[in-house]
Amino acid sequence: QVQLVESGGGLVQAGGSLRLSCAASGSFVSINEMGWYRQAPGKQRDLVATIPTGGRTNYADSVKGRFTISRDNAKNTVYLQMNSLRPEDTAVYYCKADVRRTWYQTVETWGQGTQVTVSS
């Protein structure tokens, strides 16, 4: 079993900052791409940012220049630094990881989500 545990959500005023963390635990060979997605009430789940094991990061246009994704491979952890937060960033934020459970099996794994609320 592989688990992703998110932390760092909360309530913040517009213009403020939060840092989300997502740590993977369990038995696996390695983790490929990791990313953050978000889902606001009544809306679909959308990509926020992704980061491969090595290479270029990818961001939604709405967060470019404000959010930064990073990872610590030694800790199997991905982070999302969110600055200049806006009320429209309010959502449940989910961590996703493509986990190589065996040399032959890669499984898309999701965290339980963490609430981010930005007040105006």
C-alpha positions in Angstrom: 0.0 0.0 0.0 1.2 3.5 -0.8 -0.2 6.6 0.9 0.1 10.3 0.2 -0.5 12.5 3.1 -1.0 16.2 2.6 -0.5 19.0 5.1 -0.3 22.8 5.2 -3.7 23.9 4.2 -5.7 26.5 6.1 -7.3 29.9 6.1 -5.4 32.9 4.9 -6.1 36.5 3.8 -5.8 37.5 0.2 -2.2 38.4 -0.6 -0.9 35.9 2.0 1.1 32.7 1.5 0.8 29.0 2.4 3.0 26.0 1.8 1.5 22.6 1.1 3.4 19.4 1.6 2.7 15.9 0.4 4.7 12.9 1.6 4.5 9.4 0.2 4.9 6.4 2.4 4.7 2.6 1.9 6.4 0.1 -0.3 7.4 1.2 -3.8 10.3 1.3 -6.2 10.3 4.9 -7.1 8.0 7.9 -7.8 7.7 9.4 -11.2 5.8 12.6 -11.8 4.2 14.3 -8.8 1.7 17.1 -8.9 -0.9 19.2 -7.3 -4.5 19.6 -8.4 -7.4 21.5 -6.9 -11.2 21.3 -6.9 -13.5 24.2 -5.9 -17.1 23.6 -4.9 -19.2 22.7 -7.9 -16.2 22.6 -10.3 -14.0 19.9 -11.8 -10.6 19.0 -10.5 -8.0 21.0 -12.3 -4.2 20.8 -12.6 -2.2 23.3 -10.6 1.3 22.2 -11.1 3.4 19.1 -11.9 7.0 18.2 -11.5 8.7 15.2 -13.1 11.6 13.3 -11.5 13.9 15.5 -13.6 13.0 18.1 -16.1 10.7 21.0 -16.6 7.9 21.9 -14.2 4.4 22.7 -15.5 1.9 25.3 -14.1 -1.6 26.3 -14.8 -1.7 29.8 -16.3 -3.7 31.0 -13.3 -0.9 30.3 -10.9 2.2 31.1 -12.9 4.5 33.5 -11.1 2.7 33.0 -7.8 3.0 29.3 -7.0 6.2 27.2 -7.0 6.3 23.4 -7.0 9.3 21.5 -5.8 10.2 18.0 -4.5 12.6 16.3 -2.3 13.2 12.8 -3.7 15.1 11.6 -0.6 12.0 12.3 1.4 9.5 11.3 -1.3 7.8 14.7 -0.7 6.4 17.3 -3.0 5.8 20.9 -2.0 3.6 23.7 -3.3 4.6 27.2 -2.2 1.7 29.5 -2.8 2.2 33.3 -2.7 0.0 36.2 -3.5 -3.1 34.1 -2.8 -6.4 35.2 -4.2 -10.0 34.3 -3.1 -10.3 32.3 -6.4 -7.5 30.0 -5.2 -10.0 28.7 -2.6 -10.3 24.9 -3.1 -9.4 21.5 -1.9 -5.9 20.8 -3.0 -5.0 17.2 -3.9 -1.5 15.7 -4.3 -1.0 13.1 -7.0 1.9 10.8 -7.7 2.7 8.2 -10.3 4.1 5.6 -8.1 6.2 2.7 -9.5 5.1 0.0 -7.1 7.1 -2.7 -8.9 9.4 -2.6 -11.9 6.4 -3.5 -14.0 3.5 -1.6 -12.4 3.0 2.2 -12.1 -0.1 3.4 -10.2 -1.6 6.8 -10.1 -2.1 7.6 -6.4 -4.0 10.5 -4.8 -3.9 12.1 -1.4 -7.0 12.8 0.7 -6.9 16.5 0.0 -6.3 19.6 2.1 -8.6 22.7 2.3 -7.2 26.1 1.3 -9.5 29.1 2.0 -8.5 32.6 1.0 -10.6 35.4 2.4 -11.0 38.7 0.7 
